[in-house]
PDB file of C-alpha atoms in Angstrom:
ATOM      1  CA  UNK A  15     -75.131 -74.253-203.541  1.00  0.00           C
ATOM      2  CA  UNK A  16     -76.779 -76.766-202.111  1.00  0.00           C
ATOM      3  CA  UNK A  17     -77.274 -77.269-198.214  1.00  0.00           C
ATOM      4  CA  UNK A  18     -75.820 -79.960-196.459  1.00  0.00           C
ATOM      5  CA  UNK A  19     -77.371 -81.803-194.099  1.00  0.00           C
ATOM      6  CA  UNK A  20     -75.803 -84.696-191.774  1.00  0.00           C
ATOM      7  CA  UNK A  21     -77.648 -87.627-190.718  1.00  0.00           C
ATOM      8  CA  UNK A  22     -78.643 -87.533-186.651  1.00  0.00           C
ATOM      9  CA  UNK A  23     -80.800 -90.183-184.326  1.00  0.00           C
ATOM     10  CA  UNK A  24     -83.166 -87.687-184.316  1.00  0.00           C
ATOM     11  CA  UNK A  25     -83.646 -86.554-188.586  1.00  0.00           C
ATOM     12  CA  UNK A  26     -83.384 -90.510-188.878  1.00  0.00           C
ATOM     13  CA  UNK A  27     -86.391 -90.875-186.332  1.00  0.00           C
ATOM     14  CA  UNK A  28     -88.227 -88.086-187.923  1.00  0.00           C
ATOM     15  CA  UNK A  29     -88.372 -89.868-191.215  1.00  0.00           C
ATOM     16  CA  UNK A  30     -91.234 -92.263-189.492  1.00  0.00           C
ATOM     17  CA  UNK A  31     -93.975 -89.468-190.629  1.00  0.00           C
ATOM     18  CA  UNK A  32     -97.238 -89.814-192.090  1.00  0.00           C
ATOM     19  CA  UNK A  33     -95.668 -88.348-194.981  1.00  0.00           C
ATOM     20  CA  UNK A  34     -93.291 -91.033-195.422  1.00  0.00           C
ATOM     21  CA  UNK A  35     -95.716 -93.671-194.606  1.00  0.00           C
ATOM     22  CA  UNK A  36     -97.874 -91.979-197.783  1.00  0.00           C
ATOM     23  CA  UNK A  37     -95.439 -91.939-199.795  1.00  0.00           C
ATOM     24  CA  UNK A  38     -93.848 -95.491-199.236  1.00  0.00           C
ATOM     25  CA  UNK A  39     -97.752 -96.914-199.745  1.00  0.00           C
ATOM     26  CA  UNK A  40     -98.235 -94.846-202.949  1.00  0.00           C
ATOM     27  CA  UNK A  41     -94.926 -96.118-203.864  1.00  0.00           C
ATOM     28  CA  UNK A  42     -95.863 -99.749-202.650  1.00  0.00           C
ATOM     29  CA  UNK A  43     -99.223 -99.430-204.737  1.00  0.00           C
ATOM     30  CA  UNK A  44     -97.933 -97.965-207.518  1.00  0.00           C
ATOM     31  CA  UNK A  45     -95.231-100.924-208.416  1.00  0.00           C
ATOM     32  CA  UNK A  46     -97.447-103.463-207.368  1.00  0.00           C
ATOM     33  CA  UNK A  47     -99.647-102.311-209.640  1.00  0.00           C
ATOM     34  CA  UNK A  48     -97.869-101.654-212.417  1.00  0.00           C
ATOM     35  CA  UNK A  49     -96.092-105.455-211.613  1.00  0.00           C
ATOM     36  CA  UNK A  50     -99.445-107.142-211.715  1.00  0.00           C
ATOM     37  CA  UNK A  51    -100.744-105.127-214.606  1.00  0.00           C
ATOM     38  CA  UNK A  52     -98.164-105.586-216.646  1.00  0.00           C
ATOM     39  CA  UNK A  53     -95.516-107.598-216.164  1.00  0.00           C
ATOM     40  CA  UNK A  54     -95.790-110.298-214.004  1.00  0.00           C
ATOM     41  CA  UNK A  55     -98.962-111.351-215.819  1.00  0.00           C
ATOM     42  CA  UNK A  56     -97.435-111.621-218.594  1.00  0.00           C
ATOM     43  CA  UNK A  57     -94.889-113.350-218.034  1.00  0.00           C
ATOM     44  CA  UNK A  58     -96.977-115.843-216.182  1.00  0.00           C
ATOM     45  CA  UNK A  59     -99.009-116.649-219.021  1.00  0.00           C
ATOM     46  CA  UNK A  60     -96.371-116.808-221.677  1.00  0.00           C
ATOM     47  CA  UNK A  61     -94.394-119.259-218.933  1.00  0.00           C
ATOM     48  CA  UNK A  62     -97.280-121.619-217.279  1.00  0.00           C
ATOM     49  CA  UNK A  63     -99.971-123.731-219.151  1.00  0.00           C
ATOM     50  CA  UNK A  64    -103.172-122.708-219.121  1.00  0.00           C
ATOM     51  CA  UNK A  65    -104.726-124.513-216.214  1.00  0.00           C
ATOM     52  CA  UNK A  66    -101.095-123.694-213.901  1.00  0.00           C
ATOM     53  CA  UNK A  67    -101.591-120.172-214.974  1.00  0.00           C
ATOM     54  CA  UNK A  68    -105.118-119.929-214.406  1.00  0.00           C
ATOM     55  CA  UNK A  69    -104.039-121.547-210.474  1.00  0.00           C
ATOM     56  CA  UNK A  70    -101.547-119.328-210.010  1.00  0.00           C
ATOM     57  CA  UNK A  71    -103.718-115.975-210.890  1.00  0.00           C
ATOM     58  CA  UNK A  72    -106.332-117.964-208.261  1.00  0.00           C
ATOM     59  CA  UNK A  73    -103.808-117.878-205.815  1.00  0.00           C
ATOM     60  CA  UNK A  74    -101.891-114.402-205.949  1.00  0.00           C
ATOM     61  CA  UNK A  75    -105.156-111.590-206.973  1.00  0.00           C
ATOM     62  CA  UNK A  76    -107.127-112.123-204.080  1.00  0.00           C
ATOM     63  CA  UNK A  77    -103.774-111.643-202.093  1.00  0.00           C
ATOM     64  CA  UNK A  78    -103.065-108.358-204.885  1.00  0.00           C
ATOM     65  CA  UNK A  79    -106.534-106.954-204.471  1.00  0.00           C
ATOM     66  CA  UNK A  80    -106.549-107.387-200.381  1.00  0.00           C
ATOM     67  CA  UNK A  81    -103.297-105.596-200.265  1.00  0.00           C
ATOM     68  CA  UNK A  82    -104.581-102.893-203.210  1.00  0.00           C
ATOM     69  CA  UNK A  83    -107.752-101.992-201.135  1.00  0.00           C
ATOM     70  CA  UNK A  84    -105.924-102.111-197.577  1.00  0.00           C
ATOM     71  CA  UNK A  85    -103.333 -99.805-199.210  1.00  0.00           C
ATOM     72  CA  UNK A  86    -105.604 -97.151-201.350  1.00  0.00           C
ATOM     73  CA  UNK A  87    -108.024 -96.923-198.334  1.00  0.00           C
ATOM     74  CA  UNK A  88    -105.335 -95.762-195.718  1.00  0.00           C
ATOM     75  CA  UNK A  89    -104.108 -93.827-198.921  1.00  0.00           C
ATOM     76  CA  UNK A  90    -107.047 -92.254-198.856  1.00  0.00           C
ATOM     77  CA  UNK A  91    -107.996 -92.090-195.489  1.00  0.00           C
ATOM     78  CA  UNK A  92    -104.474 -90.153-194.825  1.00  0.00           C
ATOM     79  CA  UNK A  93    -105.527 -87.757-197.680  1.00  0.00           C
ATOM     80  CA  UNK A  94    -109.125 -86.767-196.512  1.00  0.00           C
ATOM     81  CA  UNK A  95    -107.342 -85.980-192.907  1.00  0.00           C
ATOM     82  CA  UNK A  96    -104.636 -83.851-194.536  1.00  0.00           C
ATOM     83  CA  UNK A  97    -107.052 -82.069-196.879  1.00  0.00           C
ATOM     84  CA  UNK A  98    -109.899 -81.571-194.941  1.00  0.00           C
ATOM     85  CA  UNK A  99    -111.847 -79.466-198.251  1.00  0.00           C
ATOM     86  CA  UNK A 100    -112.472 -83.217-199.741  1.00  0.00           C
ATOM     87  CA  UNK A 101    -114.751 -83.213-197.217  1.00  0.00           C
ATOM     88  CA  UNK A 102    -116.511 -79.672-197.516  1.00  0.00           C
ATOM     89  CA  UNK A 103    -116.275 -80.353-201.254  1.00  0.00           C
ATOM     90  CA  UNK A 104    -116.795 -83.529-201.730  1.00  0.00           C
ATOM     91  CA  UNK A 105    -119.880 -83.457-204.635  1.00  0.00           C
ATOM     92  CA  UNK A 106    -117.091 -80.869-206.451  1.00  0.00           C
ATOM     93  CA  UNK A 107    -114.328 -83.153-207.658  1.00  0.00           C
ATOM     94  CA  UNK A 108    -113.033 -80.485-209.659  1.00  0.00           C
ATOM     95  CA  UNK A 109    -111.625 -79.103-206.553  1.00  0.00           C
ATOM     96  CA  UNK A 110    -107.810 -80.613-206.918  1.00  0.00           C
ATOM     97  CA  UNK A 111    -107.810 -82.395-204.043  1.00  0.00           C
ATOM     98  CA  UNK A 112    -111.621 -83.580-203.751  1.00  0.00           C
ATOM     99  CA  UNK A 113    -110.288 -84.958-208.068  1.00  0.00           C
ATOM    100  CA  UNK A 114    -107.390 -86.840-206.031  1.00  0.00           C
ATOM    101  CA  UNK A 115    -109.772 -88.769-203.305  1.00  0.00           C
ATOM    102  CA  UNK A 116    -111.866 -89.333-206.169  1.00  0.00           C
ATOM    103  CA  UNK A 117    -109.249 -91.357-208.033  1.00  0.00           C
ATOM    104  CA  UNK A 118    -107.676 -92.831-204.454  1.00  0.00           C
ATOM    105  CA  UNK A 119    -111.743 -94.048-204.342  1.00  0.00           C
ATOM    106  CA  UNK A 120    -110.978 -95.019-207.695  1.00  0.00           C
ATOM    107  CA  UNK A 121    -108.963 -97.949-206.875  1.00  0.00           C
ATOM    108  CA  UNK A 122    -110.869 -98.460-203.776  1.00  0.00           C
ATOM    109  CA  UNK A 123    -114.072 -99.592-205.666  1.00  0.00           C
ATOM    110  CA  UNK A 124    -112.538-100.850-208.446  1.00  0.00           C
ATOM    111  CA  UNK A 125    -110.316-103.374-206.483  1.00  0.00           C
ATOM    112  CA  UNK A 126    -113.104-104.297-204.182  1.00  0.00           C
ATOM    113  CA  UNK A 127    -115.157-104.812-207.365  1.00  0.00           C
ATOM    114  CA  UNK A 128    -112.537-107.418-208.397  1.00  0.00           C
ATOM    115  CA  UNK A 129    -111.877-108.891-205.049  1.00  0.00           C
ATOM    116  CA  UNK A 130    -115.413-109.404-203.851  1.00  0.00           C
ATOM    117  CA  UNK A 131    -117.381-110.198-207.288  1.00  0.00           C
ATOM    118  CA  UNK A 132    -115.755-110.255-210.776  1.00  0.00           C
ATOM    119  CA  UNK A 133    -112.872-112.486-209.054  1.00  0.00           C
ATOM    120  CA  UNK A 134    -115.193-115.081-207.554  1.00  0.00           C
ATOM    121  CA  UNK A 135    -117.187-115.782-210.497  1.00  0.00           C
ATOM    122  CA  UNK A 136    -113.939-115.356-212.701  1.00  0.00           C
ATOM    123  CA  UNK A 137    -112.276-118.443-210.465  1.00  0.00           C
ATOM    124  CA  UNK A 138    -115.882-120.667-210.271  1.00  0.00           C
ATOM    125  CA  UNK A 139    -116.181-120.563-214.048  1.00  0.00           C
ATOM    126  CA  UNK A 140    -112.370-121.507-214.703  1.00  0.00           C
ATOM    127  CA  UNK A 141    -113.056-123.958-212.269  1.00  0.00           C
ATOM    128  CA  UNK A 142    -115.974-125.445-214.042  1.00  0.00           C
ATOM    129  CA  UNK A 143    -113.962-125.310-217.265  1.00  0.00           C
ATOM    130  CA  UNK A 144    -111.104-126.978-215.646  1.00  0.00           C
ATOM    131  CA  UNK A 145    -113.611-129.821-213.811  1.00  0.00           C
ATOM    132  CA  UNK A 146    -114.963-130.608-217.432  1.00  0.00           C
ATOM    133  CA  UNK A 147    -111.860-130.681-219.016  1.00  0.00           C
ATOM    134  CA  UNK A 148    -110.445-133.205-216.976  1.00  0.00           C
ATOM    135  CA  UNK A 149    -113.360-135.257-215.913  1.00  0.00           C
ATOM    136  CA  UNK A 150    -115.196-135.352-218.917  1.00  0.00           C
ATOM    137  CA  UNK A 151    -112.419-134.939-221.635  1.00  0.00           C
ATOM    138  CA  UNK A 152    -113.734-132.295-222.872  1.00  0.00           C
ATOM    139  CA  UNK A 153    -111.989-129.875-225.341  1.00  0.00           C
ATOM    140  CA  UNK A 154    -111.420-126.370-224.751  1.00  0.00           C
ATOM    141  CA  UNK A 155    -112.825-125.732-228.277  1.00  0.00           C
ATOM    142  CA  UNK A 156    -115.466-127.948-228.144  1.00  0.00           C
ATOM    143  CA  UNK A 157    -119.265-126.502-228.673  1.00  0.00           C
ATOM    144  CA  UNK A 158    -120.051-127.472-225.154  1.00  0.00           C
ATOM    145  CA  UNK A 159    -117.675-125.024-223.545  1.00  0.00           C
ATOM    146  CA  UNK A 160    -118.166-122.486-225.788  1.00  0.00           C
ATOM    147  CA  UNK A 161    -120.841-120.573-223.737  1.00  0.00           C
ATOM    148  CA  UNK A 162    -118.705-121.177-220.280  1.00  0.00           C
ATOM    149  CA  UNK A 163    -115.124-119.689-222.922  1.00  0.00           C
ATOM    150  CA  UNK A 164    -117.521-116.746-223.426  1.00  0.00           C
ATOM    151  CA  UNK A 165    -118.818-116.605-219.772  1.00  0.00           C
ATOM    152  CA  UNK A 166    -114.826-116.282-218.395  1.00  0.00           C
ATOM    153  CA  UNK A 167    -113.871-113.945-221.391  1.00  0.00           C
ATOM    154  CA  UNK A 168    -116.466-111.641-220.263  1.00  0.00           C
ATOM    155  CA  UNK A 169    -115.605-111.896-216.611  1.00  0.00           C
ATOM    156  CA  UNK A 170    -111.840-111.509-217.551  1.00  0.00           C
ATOM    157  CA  UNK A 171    -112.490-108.449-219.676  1.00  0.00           C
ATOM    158  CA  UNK A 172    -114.598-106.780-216.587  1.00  0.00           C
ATOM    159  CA  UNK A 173    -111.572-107.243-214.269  1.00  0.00           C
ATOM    160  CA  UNK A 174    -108.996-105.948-216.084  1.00  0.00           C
ATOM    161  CA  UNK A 175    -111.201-103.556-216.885  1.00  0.00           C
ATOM    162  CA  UNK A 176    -111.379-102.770-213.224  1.00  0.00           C
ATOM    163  CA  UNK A 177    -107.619-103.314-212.680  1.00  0.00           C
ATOM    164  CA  UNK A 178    -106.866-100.927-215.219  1.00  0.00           C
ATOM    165  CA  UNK A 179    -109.191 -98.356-213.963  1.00  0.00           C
ATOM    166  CA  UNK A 180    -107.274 -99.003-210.734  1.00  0.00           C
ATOM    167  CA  UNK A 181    -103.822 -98.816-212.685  1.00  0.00           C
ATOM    168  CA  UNK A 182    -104.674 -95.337-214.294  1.00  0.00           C
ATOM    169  CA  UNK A 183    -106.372 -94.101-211.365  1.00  0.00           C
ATOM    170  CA  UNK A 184    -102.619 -94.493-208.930  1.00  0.00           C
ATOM    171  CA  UNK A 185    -101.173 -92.837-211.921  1.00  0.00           C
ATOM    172  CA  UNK A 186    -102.954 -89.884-212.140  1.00  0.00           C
ATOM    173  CA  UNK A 187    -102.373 -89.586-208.314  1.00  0.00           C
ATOM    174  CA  UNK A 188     -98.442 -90.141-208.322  1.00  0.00           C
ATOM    175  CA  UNK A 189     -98.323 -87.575-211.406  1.00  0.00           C
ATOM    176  CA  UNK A 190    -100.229 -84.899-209.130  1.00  0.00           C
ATOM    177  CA  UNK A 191     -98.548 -85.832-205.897  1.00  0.00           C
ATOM    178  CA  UNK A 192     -95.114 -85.285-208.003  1.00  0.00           C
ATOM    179  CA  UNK A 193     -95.516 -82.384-209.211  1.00  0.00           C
ATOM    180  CA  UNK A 194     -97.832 -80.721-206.171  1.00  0.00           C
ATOM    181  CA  UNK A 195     -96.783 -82.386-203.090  1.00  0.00           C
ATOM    182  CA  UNK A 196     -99.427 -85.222-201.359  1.00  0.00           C
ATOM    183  CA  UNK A 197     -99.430 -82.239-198.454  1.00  0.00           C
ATOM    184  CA  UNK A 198     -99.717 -85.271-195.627  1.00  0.00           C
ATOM    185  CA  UNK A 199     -99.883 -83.499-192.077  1.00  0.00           C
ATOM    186  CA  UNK A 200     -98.834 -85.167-189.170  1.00  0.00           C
ATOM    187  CA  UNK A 201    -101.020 -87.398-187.575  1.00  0.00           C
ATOM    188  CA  UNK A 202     -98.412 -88.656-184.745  1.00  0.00           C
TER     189      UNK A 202
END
């Protein structure tokens, strides 16, 4: 039979632990992720015209990678201080938990990647397309904006590229912290 446990001041206050904190970021990460990724997106560009759509993804992924890297860092921070053989290890990421602050560094480079390069260039060449649509009438199919289509596609593909390295990489960690236990030690 189960215990049962009542609810005081003081098991409320104790639920303010580095382990909850890691597990409400993972949690925080891991929807917002998986939101971005895949559904939000989505529904974005099936909604908005192109030019709205390609605004609103200006807008919201610099805010999605800020909070990603701000989020996977203290992840990972928290993790390294818990499990101090990442650091002993760290060339050996074979070593379970050396393999998890591999993938938390995952998402850490890959979003920074995005935030800091890929997305910059992504947004100044939509912007160019967008400046010689309207001011010059050009066409997005026309032969003129077929090398600055092909510049963005690449760009695009590289970023979700990244974001899906980022996207598998939280996964991998929530399936290992589910079935292990992220083993966060009190820091308070």
């Amino acid at each position: 039979m189960a215990k049962v446990s009542t609810l005081t001041w003081s098991s409320f206050t104790a639920l303010f632990s580095a382990q909850g904190a890691y597990q409400v970021g993972y949690a925080w990460l891991f929807g917002m992720t998986l939101w971005v990724t895949f559904i939000g997106g989505t529904i974005a560009f099936k909604s908005l015209p192109r030019q709205q759509f390609g605004a609103l993804q200006h807008r919201t992924f610099p805010i999605y990678f800020a909070i990603s890297i701000a989020l996977s860092s203290g992840l990972l921070g928290l993790w390294t201080l818990s499990h101090p053989v990442v650091l002993t290890h760290y060339l050996q990421p074979s070593v379970a938990d050396v393999g998890q602050a591999y993938a938390l560094a995952a998402v850490v480079l890959s979003q920074s990647v995005n935030q800091f390069l890929i997305g910059p260039l992504t947004s100044k060449t939509m912007f160019k397309r967008h400046r010689l649509e309207k001011e010059e009438g050009k066409a997005y199919n026309e032969p003129g904006m077929k090398a600055l289509n092909k510049t963005f596609a690449q760009l695009h593909g590289a970023s979700s590229l990244a974001n899906l390295t980022a996207f598998l990489a939280v996964l991998f960690h929530g399936l290992y912290i589910g079935n292990v236990g992220a083993g966060i030690k009190s820091i308070f």
